């Protein structure tokens, strides 16, 4: 299945960045996310506690390292020129 990767604020206008295919989905506690997985979501972060703080601000609620998160791995789909 091909999905659109978008940027923008929640409930606001979004802009399409590119199309992608989902390669893998992992569901696990935030505390088990690797520094690389965290950095792929936000290059300024590497540790689960940093991501918990970031998500708390993003969702306007307390997010702990024990919460379950879904990590989605995807690859860009490009047209052949």
CSV table of C-alpha atoms in Angstrom, one decimal:
chain,number,residue,atom,x,y,z
A,1,UNK,CA,0.0,0.0,0.0
A,2,UNK,CA,1.3,3.4,-0.9
A,3,UNK,CA,0.8,6.2,1.6
A,4,UNK,CA,1.4,10.0,1.4
A,5,UNK,CA,3.9,11.5,3.8
A,6,UNK,CA,2.7,14.9,5.0
A,7,UNK,CA,3.9,17.8,7.2
A,8,UNK,CA,1.8,20.3,9.0
A,9,UNK,CA,0.0,21.0,12.2
A,10,UNK,CA,-2.6,18.7,13.6
A,11,UNK,CA,-6.1,19.9,12.5
A,12,UNK,CA,-4.3,22.4,10.2
A,13,UNK,CA,-3.2,22.6,6.6
A,14,UNK,CA,-0.9,19.8,5.5
A,15,UNK,CA,1.7,19.7,2.7
A,16,UNK,CA,2.6,16.5,0.8
A,17,UNK,CA,6.3,15.7,1.0
A,18,UNK,CA,6.4,12.4,-0.9
A,19,UNK,CA,4.7,9.0,-1.4
A,20,UNK,CA,6.0,6.0,0.5
A,21,UNK,CA,5.5,2.3,1.0
A,22,UNK,CA,5.4,0.9,4.5
A,23,UNK,CA,8.2,-1.6,5.1
A,24,UNK,CA,7.7,-2.6,8.7
A,25,UNK,CA,5.6,-1.7,11.8
A,26,UNK,CA,6.8,-2.3,15.3
A,27,UNK,CA,4.7,-1.8,18.5
A,28,UNK,CA,6.7,-1.5,21.7
A,29,UNK,CA,7.2,0.7,24.8
A,30,UNK,CA,8.9,4.0,24.1
A,31,UNK,CA,11.7,2.9,26.5
A,32,UNK,CA,12.6,0.1,24.1
A,33,UNK,CA,13.1,2.5,21.1
A,34,UNK,CA,16.7,2.7,19.9
A,35,UNK,CA,18.5,6.0,19.6
A,36,UNK,CA,18.4,5.6,15.8
A,37,UNK,CA,14.6,5.1,15.8
A,38,UNK,CA,14.1,8.2,17.9
A,39,UNK,CA,16.6,10.2,15.8
A,40,UNK,CA,14.7,9.3,12.6
A,41,UNK,CA,11.6,10.8,14.1
A,42,UNK,CA,13.3,13.9,15.4
A,43,UNK,CA,17.0,14.5,14.6
A,44,UNK,CA,17.5,16.6,17.7
A,45,UNK,CA,16.6,13.7,20.0
A,46,UNK,CA,18.2,10.3,20.8
A,47,UNK,CA,17.0,9.1,24.2
A,48,UNK,CA,13.5,7.8,25.2
A,49,UNK,CA,13.1,10.4,28.0
A,50,UNK,CA,13.8,13.2,25.4
A,51,UNK,CA,11.2,11.7,23.1
A,52,UNK,CA,8.7,11.4,26.0
A,53,UNK,CA,9.1,15.1,26.7
A,54,UNK,CA,8.7,16.0,23.0
A,55,UNK,CA,5.5,13.9,22.7
A,56,UNK,CA,4.1,15.4,25.9
A,57,UNK,CA,4.4,18.9,24.3
A,58,UNK,CA,3.1,17.7,21.0
A,59,UNK,CA,0.0,16.0,22.4
A,60,UNK,CA,-0.6,18.4,25.4
A,61,UNK,CA,-0.5,15.5,27.9
A,62,UNK,CA,2.0,13.6,30.0
A,63,UNK,CA,3.7,10.8,28.0
A,64,UNK,CA,5.9,8.4,29.9
A,65,UNK,CA,8.6,6.1,28.7
A,66,UNK,CA,6.4,3.1,29.5
A,67,UNK,CA,3.7,4.1,27.0
A,68,UNK,CA,3.3,2.0,23.9
A,69,UNK,CA,4.3,3.6,20.6
A,70,UNK,CA,4.1,2.5,17.0
A,71,UNK,CA,7.3,2.8,15.0
A,72,UNK,CA,6.7,2.9,11.2
A,73,UNK,CA,9.5,2.2,8.8
A,74,UNK,CA,8.9,3.4,5.3
A,75,UNK,CA,10.7,4.0,2.0
A,76,UNK,CA,10.1,6.8,-0.5
A,77,UNK,CA,8.4,5.9,-3.8
A,78,UNK,CA,9.9,7.7,-6.8
A,79,UNK,CA,8.7,7.9,-10.3
A,80,UNK,CA,11.0,6.6,-13.0
A,81,UNK,CA,12.1,9.5,-15.2
